[in-house]
Structure formats: C-alpha cells, structure tokens
Coordinates of C-alpha atoms in Angstrom, one line a residue:
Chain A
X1 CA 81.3 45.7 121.1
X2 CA 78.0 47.8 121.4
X3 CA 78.8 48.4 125.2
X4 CA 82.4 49.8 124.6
X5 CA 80.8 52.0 121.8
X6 CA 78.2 53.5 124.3
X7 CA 80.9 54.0 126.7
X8 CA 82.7 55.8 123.9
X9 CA 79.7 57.8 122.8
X10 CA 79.0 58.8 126.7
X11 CA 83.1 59.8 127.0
X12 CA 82.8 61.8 124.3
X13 CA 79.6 63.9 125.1
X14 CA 80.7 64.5 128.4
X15 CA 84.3 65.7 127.2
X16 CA 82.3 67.8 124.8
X17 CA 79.6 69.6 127.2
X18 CA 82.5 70.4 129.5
X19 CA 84.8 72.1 126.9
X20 CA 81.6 73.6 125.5
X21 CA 81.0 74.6 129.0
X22 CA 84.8 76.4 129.9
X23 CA 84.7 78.3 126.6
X24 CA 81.4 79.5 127.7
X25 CA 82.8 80.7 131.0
X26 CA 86.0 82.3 128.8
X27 CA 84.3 84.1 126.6
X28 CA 82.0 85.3 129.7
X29 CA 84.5 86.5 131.8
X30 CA 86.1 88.2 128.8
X31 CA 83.0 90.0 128.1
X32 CA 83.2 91.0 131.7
X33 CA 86.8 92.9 131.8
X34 CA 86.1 94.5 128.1
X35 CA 83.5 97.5 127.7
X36 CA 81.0 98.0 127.0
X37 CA 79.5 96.6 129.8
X38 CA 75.8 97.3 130.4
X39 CA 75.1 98.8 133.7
X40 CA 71.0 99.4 133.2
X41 CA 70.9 96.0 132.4
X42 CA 73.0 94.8 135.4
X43 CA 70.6 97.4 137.3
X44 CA 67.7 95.2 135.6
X45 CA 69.2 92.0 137.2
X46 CA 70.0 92.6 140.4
X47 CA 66.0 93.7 141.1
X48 CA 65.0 90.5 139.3
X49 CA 67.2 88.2 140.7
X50 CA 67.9 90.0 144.1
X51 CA 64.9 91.8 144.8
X52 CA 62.6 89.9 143.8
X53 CA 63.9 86.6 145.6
X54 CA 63.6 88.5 149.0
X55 CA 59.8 86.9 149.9
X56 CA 60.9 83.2 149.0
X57 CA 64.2 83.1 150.8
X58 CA 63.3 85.2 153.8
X59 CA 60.6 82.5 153.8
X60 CA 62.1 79.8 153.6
X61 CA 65.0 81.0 156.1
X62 CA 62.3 81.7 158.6
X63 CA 61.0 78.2 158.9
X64 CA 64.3 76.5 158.9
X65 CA 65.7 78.6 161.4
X66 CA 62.5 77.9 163.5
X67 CA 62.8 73.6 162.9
X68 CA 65.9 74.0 163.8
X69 CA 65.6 75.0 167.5
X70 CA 62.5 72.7 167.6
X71 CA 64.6 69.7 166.4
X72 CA 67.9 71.0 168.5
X73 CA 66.0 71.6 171.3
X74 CA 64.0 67.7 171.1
X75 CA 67.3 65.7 169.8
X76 CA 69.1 67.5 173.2
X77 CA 67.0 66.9 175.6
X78 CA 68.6 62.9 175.7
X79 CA 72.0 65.1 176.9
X80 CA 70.0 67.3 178.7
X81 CA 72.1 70.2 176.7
X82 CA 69.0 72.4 176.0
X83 CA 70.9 75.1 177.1
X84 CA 72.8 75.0 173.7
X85 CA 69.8 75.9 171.2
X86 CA 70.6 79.1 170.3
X87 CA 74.8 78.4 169.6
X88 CA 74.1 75.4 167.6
X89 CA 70.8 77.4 165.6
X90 CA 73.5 80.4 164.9
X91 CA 76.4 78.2 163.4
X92 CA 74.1 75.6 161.8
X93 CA 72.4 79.0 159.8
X94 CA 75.5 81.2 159.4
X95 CA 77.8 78.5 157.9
X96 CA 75.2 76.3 156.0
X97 CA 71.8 76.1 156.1
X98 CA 71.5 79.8 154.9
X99 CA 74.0 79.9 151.9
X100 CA 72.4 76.4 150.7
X101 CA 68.5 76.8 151.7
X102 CA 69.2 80.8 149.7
X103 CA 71.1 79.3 146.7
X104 CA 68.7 76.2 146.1
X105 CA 65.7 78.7 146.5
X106 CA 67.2 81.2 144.3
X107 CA 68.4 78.5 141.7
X108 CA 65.1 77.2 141.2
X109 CA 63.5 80.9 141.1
X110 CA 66.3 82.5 138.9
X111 CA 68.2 79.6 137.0
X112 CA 64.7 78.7 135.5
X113 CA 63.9 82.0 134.6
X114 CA 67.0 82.8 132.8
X115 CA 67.1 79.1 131.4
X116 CA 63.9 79.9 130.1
X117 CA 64.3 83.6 128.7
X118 CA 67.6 82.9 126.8
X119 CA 66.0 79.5 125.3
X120 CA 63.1 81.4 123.8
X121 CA 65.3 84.3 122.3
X122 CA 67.8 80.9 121.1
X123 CA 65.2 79.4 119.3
X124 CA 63.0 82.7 118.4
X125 CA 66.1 83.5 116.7
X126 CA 66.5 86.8 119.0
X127 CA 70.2 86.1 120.0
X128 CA 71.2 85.6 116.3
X129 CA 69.2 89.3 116.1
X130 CA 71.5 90.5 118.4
X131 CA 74.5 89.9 116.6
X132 CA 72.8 91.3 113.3
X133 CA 72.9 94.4 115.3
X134 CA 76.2 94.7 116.4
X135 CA 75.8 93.7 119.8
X136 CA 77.7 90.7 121.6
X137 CA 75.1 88.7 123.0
X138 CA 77.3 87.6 125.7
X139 CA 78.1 90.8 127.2
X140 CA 74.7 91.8 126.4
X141 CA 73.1 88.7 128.3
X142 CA 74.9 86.6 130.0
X143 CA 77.5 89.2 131.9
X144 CA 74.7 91.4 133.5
X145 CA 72.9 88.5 135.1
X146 CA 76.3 86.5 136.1
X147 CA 77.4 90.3 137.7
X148 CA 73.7 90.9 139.4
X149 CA 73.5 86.9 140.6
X150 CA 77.4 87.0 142.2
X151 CA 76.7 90.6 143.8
X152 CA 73.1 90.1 145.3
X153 CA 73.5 86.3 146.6
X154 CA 75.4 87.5 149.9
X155 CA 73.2 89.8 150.2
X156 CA 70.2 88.0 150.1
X157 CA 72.3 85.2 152.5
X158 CA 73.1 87.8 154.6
X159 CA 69.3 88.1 154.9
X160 CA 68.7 85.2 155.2
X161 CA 71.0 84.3 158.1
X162 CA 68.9 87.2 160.2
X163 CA 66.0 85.5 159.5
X164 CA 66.8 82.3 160.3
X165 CA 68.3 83.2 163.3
X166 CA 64.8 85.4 164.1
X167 CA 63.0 82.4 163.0
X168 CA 64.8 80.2 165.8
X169 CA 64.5 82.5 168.2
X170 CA 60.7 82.8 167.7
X171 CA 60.3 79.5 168.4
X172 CA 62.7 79.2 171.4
X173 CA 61.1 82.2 173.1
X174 CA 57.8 81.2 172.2
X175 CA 57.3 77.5 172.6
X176 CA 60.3 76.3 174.4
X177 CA 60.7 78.5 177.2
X178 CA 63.8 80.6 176.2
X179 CA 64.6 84.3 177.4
X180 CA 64.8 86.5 174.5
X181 CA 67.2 87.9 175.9
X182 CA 69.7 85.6 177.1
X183 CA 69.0 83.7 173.4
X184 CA 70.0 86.6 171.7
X185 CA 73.2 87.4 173.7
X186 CA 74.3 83.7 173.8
X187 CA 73.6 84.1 170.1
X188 CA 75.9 87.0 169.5
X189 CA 78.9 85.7 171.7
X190 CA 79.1 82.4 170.3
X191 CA 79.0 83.3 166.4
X192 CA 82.1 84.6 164.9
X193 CA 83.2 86.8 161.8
X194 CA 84.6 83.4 160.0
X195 CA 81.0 81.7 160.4
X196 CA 79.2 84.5 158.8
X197 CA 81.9 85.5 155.9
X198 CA 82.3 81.5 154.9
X199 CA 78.6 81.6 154.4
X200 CA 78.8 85.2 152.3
X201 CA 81.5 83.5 150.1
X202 CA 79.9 80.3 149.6
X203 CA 76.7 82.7 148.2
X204 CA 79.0 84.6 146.0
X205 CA 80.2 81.0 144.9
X206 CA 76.7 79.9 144.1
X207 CA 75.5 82.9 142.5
X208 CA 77.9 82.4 139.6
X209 CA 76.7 78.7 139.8
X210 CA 73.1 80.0 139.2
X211 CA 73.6 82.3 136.7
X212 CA 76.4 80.4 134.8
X213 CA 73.6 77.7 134.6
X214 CA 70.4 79.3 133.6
X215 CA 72.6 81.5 130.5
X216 CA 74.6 77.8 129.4
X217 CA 71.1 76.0 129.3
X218 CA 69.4 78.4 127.8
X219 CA 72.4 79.7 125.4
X220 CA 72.2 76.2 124.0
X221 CA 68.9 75.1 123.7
X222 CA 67.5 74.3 120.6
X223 CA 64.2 73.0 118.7
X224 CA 61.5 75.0 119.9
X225 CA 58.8 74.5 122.8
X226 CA 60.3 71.1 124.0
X227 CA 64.2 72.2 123.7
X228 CA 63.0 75.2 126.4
X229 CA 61.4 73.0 128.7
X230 CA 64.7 70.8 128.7
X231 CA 67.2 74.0 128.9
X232 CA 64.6 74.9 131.9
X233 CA 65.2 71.2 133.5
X234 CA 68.3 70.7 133.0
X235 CA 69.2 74.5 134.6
X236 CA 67.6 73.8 137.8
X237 CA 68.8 70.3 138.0
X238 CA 72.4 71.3 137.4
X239 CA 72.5 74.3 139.4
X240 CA 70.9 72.5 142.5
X241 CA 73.9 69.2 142.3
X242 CA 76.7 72.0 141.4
X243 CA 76.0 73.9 144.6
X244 CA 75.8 70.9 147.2
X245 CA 78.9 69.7 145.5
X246 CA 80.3 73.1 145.7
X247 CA 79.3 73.9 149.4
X248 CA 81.3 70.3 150.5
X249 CA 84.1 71.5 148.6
X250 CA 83.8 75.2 150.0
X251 CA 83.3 73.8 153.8
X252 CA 86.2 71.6 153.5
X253 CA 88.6 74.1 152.0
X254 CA 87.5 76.9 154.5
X255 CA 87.5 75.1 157.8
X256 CA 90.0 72.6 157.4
X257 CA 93.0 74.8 157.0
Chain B
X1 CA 100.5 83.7 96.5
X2 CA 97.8 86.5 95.7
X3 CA 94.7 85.6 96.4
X4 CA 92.3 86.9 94.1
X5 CA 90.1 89.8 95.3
X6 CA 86.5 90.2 94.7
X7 CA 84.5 93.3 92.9
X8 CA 81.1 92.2 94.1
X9 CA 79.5 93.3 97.4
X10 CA 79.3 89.6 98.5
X11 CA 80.9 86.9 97.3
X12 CA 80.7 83.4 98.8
X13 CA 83.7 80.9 97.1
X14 CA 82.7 77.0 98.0
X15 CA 81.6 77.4 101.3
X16 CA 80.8 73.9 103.0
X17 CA 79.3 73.4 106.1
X18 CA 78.7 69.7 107.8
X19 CA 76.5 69.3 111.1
X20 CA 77.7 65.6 112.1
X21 CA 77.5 63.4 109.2
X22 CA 75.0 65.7 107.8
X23 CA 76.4 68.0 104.8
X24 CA 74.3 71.2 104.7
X25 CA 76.4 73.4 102.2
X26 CA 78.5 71.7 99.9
X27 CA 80.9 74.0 98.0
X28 CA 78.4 77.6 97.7
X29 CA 79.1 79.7 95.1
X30 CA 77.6 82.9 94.9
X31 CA 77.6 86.4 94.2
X32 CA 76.0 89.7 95.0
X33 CA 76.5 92.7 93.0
X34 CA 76.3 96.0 94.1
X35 CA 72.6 97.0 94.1
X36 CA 71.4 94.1 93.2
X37 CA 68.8 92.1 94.7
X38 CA 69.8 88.3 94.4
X39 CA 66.9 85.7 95.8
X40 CA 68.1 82.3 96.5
X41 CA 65.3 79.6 96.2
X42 CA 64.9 76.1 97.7
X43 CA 62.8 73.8 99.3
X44 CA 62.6 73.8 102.9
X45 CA 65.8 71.8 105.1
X46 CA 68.4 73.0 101.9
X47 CA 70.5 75.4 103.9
X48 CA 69.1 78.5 102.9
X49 CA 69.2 79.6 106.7
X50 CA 72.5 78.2 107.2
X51 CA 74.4 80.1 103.9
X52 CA 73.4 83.9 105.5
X53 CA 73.8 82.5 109.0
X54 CA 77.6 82.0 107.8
X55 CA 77.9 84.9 105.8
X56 CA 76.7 86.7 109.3
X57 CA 79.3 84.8 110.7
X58 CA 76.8 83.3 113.4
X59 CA 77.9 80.0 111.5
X60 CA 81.4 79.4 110.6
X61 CA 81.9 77.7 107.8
X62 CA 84.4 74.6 107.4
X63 CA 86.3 75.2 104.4
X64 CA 85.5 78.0 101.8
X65 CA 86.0 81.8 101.7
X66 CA 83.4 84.7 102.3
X67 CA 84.1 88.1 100.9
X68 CA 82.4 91.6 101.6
X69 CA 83.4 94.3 99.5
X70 CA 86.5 93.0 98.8
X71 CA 87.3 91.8 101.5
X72 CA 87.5 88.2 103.3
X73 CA 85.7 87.8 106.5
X74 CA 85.3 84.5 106.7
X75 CA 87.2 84.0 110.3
X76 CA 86.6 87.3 111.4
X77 CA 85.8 87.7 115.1
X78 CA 85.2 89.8 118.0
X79 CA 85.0 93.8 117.0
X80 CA 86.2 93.6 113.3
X81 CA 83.0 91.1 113.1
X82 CA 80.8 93.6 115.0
X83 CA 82.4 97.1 112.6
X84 CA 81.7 94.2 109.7
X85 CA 78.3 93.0 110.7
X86 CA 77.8 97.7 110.5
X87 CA 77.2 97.1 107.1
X88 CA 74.2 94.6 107.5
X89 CA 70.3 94.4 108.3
X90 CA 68.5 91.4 108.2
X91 CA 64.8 90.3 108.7
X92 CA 64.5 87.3 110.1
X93 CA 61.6 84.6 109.6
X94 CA 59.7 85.1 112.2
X95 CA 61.0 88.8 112.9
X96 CA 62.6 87.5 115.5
X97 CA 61.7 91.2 117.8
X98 CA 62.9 91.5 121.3
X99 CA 59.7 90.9 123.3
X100 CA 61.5 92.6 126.7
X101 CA 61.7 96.2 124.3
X102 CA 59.0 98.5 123.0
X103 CA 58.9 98.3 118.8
X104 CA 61.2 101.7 119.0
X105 CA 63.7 100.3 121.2
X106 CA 63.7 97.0 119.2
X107 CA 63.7 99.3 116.0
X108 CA 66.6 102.2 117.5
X109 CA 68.5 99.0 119.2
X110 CA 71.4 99.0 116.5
X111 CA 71.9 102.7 116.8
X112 CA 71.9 102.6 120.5
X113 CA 73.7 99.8 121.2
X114 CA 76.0 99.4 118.2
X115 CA 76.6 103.2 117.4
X116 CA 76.2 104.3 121.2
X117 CA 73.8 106.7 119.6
X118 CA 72.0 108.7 122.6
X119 CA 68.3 107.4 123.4
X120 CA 66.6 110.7 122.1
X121 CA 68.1 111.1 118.9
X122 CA 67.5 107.0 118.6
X123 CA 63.6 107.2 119.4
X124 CA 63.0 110.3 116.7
X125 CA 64.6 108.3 114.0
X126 CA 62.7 105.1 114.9
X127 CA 59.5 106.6 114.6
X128 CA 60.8 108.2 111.5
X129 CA 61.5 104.6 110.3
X130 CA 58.4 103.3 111.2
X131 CA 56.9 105.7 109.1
X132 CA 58.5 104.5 106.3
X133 CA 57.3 100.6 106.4
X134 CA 53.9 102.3 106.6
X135 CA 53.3 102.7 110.5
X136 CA 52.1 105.2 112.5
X137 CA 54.2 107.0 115.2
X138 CA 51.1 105.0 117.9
X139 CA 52.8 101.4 117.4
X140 CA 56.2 103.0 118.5
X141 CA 55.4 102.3 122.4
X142 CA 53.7 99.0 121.9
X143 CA 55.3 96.1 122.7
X144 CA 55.9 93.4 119.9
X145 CA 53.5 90.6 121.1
X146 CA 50.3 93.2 120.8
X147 CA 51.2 93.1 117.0
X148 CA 50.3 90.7 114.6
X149 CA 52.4 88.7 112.2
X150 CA 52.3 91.2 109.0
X151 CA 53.4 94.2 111.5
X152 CA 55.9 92.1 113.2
X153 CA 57.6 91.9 109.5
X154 CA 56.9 95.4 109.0
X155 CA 58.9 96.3 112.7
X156 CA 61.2 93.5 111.8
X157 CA 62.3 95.4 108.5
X158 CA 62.2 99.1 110.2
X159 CA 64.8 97.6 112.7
X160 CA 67.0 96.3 109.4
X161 CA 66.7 100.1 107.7
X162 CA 66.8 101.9 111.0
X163 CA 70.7 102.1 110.8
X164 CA 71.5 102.8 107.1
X165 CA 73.1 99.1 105.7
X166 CA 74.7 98.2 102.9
X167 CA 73.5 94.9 102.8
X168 CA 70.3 93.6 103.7
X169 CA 69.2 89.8 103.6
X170 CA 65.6 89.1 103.8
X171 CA 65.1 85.2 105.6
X172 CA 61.8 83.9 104.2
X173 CA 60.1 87.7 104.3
X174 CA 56.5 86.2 103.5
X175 CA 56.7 82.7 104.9
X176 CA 53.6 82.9 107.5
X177 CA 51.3 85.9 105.6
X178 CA 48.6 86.0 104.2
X179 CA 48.5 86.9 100.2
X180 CA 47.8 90.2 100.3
X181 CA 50.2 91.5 103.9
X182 CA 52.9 89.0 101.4
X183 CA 52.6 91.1 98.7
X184 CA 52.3 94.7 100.7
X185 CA 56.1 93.0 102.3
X186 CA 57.0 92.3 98.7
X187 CA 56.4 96.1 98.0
X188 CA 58.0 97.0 100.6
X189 CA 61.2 95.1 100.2
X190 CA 61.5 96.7 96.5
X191 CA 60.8 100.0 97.5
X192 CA 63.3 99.7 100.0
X193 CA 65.9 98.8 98.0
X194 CA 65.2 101.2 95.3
X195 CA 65.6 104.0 97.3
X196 CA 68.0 102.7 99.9
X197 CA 70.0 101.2 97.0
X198 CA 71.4 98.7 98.7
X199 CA 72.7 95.1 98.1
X200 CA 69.7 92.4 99.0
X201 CA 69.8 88.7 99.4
X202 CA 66.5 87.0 100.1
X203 CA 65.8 83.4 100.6
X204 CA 62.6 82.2 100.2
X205 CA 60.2 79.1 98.5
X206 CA 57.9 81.5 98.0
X207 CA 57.9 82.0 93.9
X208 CA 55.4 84.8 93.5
X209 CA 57.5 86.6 96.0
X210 CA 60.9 85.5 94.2
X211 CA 59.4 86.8 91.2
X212 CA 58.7 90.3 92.4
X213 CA 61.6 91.0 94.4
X214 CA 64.8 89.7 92.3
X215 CA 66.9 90.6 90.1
X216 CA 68.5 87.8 89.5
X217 CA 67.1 84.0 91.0
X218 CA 69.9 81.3 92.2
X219 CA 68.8 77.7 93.3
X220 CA 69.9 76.1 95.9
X221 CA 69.6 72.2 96.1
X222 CA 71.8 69.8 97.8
X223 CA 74.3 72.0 99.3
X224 CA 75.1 73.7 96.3
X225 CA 73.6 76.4 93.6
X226 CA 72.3 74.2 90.4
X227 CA 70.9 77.1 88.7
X228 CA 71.8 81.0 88.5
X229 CA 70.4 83.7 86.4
X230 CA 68.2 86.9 85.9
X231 CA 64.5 86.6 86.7
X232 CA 63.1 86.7 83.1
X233 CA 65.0 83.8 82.0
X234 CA 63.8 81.4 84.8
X235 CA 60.6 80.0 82.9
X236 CA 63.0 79.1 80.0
X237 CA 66.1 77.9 82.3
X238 CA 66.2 74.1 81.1
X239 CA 67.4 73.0 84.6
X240 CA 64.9 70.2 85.4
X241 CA 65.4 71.4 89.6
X242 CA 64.4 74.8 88.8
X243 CA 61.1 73.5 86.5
X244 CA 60.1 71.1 89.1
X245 CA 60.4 74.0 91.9
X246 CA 59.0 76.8 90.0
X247 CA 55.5 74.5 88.9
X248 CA 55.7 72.9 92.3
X249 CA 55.5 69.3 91.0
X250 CA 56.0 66.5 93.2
X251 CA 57.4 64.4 90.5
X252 CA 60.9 65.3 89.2
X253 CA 64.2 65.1 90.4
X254 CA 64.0 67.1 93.7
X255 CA 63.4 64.5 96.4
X256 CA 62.0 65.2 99.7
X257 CA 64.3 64.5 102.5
X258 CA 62.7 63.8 105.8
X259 CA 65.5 64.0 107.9
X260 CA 66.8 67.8 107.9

C-alpha cells in the first residue's frame, strides 16, 4: 500500500509544481502587456544578463568552433572529405552548437544569479516589502529580466555563431592547412538564412527558459540560507534539461516541415 | 442579506488560515480603532506574521472576512489591492530594505513607484523623512548593508512614514536590538503615531516594548485571540495565557510547540 501512496504523493507534487508553474507564467505575461512596465530596470537587465555574458560565451564559442574543425577534419580524413571542414563547422554552429553552448553558458551564469537574488529578497522578506509599497513584484521583477533574457539571447547567439565560426577557422588556417580565403568563402556559400534564424529563434526560446527558471526558483524559495542554495540548484538544473529538451523539440519542428 | 459593515479602521471577523494539516489562524477576531495603537502578543510560531501577512493580502485567508474602513478586502486583487495596500506602511522584522537601492531610494520607493512621484521631489522628502526617525541627511546615499541593525529599523520605519499611511503595522519592531536602540524604536513608534495619528498594529513578544507602545494589548494563542483589553488592565487580566506570558514562566498552560 505504501508504494501506491508514494506514487500518489509524487503525482500530486508534480501536478502541483506544474500548475504552480503555468500561473506563474500567466500572471508574468500579464504583467508584461499591462503598464507600468519598467524600462530602467529592463535597461538594468539586459547589461547584466547580455552584456555581461559576452566574455563567457564568446569563450566558449571560440573553442568549440575551433574542436570542431579539429575533430571534422580527423573523423574525415577515413572519407578523405577534408575538403568539407568549413561547411560542416558553419551548420554544426549556426543551427546547434551556438544556441545550446550560449543558452547552457548563460543559464548557468544568469539563471543562478537571478535564482539567487529573488530567493534572498523571498526569504529577507523584500518581495513581501514590495507589495507593502504598492508595487507588483512580478512586473517589478520577474518581467524585466524575462524581457532583457528573450531580447539579448540572439544577440549574444548571433555572437556567438561569428565566433565560433572564427574559432574554426583559426584552427583550419592555422594547423590544418586551410586557405583563409577559400574557408571563408566556402563558409559563406554553403550557410543559409534558415540555418542562422533557427539558431536565433531557438535563443529567443531559451532565453525565456532561463529567465522563467531563475525568477520561479527563486520566487518560491523558502527557509533561509539552505532554501537559496536549493532555488540556486534547482534553477540551473532545470534550465539546462528544459533547453536540450526544447532544442530537440525546436530542431524537429523547424526542419522537418 | 446585508452584511454588516464595520466602524473600525481594521476589522478582522474569524479569519482561518491552514498550511497543510497545520492550522495557523483559527477563527481571528480583532479590531483596530481609529488612532489606536493595538499590539498583539504571542509566543513565537502563533501566527502573528501570518494575521498582517493576510490583512496585507500577501496571504489569503481560507474562510473569514477582512475589513478596512468599512470596507471588505478580503479577496481583493490586482490594482484595487495596490490603491488598498495606499493606505498602509509596515516595518518588517528584519527591515526587510532593498539591498540593490541607496536608503533614499529604498525610503522614496513607494512614492516613486506607487505614486509615479518624479525622482527629485522623491529624494527631498526622503531625506526629510530620515530626519524625522533621527538621521542625518549623510546616510541618505549609503547603501543598507553599511548600516547596522538599529538604523536598518530606523530606514525601515522612514520607508513606512515616507508616503503618509493610514495604517501602519509594526512586525516585531525590537526583536534583534539591543535594550537601549529597543527602546529609542519604542520612542519612535509612539512619537510617530502621535503626530502622524494614524491606526498601528504591532506584533511583538517583547513585553517591555508591548507595554510602551499600546493602547490596548490582544493575545494571540492557538490560532485565535484568548485575551483583549487596554494596557493597564493586563497585570490584573485573570487569563492564565496572558499571566504565564507576561511573567515569562515556563510552567502554565502555554505549551511550546516544536513543530511551527
């Protein structure tokens, strides 16, 4: 009996969480279409969770984009298709590797920050201030970073994808023996407007992921130092599975029509 | 069927709130006259917190009726809450200040965000607040983590003033000072609500400041009010809750629960 009353118990926490979760997102996007809507604070945002995310991902772009041509370039040598380095780096960056190596950076850069910011002012009693004051802490929290996070992630892919695609050329010109030139043009041909705005969408995509993460966690933590460190956990965690879920689901919606 | 209106400023009519199978309020009762500063004792884990949090409406009660002026607001939501919530200030425990704003933006935040009151006009009357819980116009561009507890409280009440209430409620004003920044609070809150003359509701378990600070004293215990009545009469109010609280004995009635 114990085991169909822990099945029970699971069921109903889960069915809990994710209606917990959907009014969250109602009231959010509500907050969103009525004034007023905070535009310093959206400013704010966008330099914390755009800006400031530049170094990281442009990083992290950089070296991927690089393995990638080293890796092509080894795996292809059994074909002896070489030759194809630079299509294969463009497409592999473009449509995946720089949407998802950009939203898992950011996620674990910004999802724990905001996990951990709105936890504090949960349990320091700061968002129950808010209200005290007349001011919806939804619209005053939550909307500005879910704004800044959905606007500045295709930018910061958009980065990204340069990068990468300078980080593979690097290595092609550099170690393997590729003309710049003829890299970059066979570069440029090959990729198409679909393969860079799939990527740009699935950012946009992600970006609500992030945000939407860190503010739920961090909305609903409770019991002081502890409760924090779990909203914190639990942000990055979440974010990270929803975007690899999302990306499959994004990928096969996009390019199998 | 009329439903009968209320003359007090805030009235609360058997308010009961249950988290899971643990009952927190059951049936409050409780009223607070115009001007009057009503303190509501308890031990810790009684629901003190949670009975303002609902009139606040950042709790909602399950069953019961909350009136302000007349008027119910229990279920209230959205911008009636917000033109509602106009006519409150409250301290919290631990201040509760906005660490990302200077003290005058924390202190001018209801007048800029809930009045759309331009940032100028806001700062002047901040500082002008400030003065009035005893600081300087210096502390206005510090941020709240470079002050310590007693000032916090001090900022804390200057951001409950700062945008002319009706109603203030006072969470636990002393809990954390030391005697003597307690009792310069306790000055403070009297002062402030002679000359604001305003409505106060304090909770505390702090007698000497219950003492000072209320008109009239209410006990909470169990979920619901066991004793009510002005301040002189509580050394002769022949409820064995209130005797055991007000002499602090661990033998009585009053058991401590471990589990909030």
């Amino acid at each position: 009996m114990n085991f169909f009353a822990t099945i029970g118990r699971v069921t109903l926490a889960a069915f809990q969480q994710i209606g917990q979760l959907s009014l969250f997102i109602v009231s959010s996007v509500t907050g969103l279409l009525r004034p007023p809507i905070y535009w310093r604070l959206i400013g704010q945002q966008v330099l914390r969770i755009g800006y400031y995310s530049l170094p990281v991902v442009g990083l992290t772009a950089f070296f991927t984009g690089g393995v990638l041509a080293l890796q092509i370039y080894i795996g292809s040598d059994r074909y002896g298709a070489e030759a194809f380095v630079p299509q294969i780096v463009v497409l592999g960056i473009t449509r995946e590797l720089g949407p998802v190596i950009a939203g898992l950076m950011v996620a674990g850069r910004v999802a724990a920050a905001i996990a951990a910011e709105l936890g504090t002012m949960r349990v320091t009693e700061q968002i129950d201030a808010l209200t005290t004051l007349s001011t919806n802490p939804i619209k005053y929290l939550v909307v500005p970073r879910l704004v800044a996070s959905v606007l500045t992630l295709p930018l910061l892919v958009a980065i990204a994808d340069s990068i990468g695609v300078f980080g593979g050329y690097i290595v092609a010109t550099k170690s393997l023996g590729f003309n710049g030139y003829v890299y970059l043009k066979n570069s440029v041909d090959f990729v198409t407007n679909e393969d860079v705005y799939s990527g740009l969408i699935k950012a946009a995509v992600f970006g609500f992921i992030i945000a939407l993460m860190g503010c739920y966690n961090g909305f609903n933590s409770k019991g002081g130092a502890q409760g924090v460190g779990a909203a914190t956990t639990n942000a990055v965690v979440t974010a990270s599975i929803l975007i690899l879920a999302a990306n499959y689901v994004l990928t096969s919606v996009i390019f199998t029509r | 069927m009329t439903k009968q209106t209320s003359t007090a400023k805030v009235e609360l009519r058997g308010v009961k709130k249950r988290f899971g199978n643990k009952v927190v309020l059951d049936g409050v009762d409780l009223k607070l006259e115009h001007g009057q500063s009503l303190v509501v004792i308890g031990g810790s884990g009684t629901g003190k917190s949670v009975m303002i949090k609902c009139v606040l409406g950042i709790i909602r009660p399950d069953e019961g009726e909350i009136y302000v002026d007349g008027k119910e607001v229990t279920r209230l939501s959205g911008r009636a809450r917000d033109a509602m919530l106009k006519k409150f200030g409250m301290l919290f425990q631990a201040a509760a200040l906005f660490d990302s704003l200077p003290v005058w933006e924390n202190v001018a935040f209801g007048l800029i965000q809930g009045r759309g009151m331009g940032r100028k006009q806001a700062r002047e009357i901040a500082v002008e607040t400030l003065g009035k819980v005893g600081l300087g116009p210096e502390v206005a561009k510090l941020s709240p983590a470079e002050l310590s507890g007693g000032m916090q409280k001090r900022v804390g009440l200057a951001r409950a003033i700062a945008s002319d209430p009706e109603i203030i409620f006072f969470d636990e004003p002393t809990t954390g000072l030391d005697p003597i920044m307690a009792d310069v609070i306790n000055d403070l809150i009297v002062s402030t609500v002679d000359r604001l003359g305003v409505s106060a509701l304090s909770i505390t378990h702090d007698m000497v400041s219950a003492r000072k600070i209320a008109d009239r004293i209410a006990m909470l215990y169990q979920g619901k009010i066991v004793w009510d009545g002005p301040t002189e009469e509580i050394d002769k109010s022949g409820n064995e809750y209130v005797e055991q609280f007000i002499h602090g004995r661990a033998e009585g009635p009053i058991k401590m629960e471990v589990r909030k």
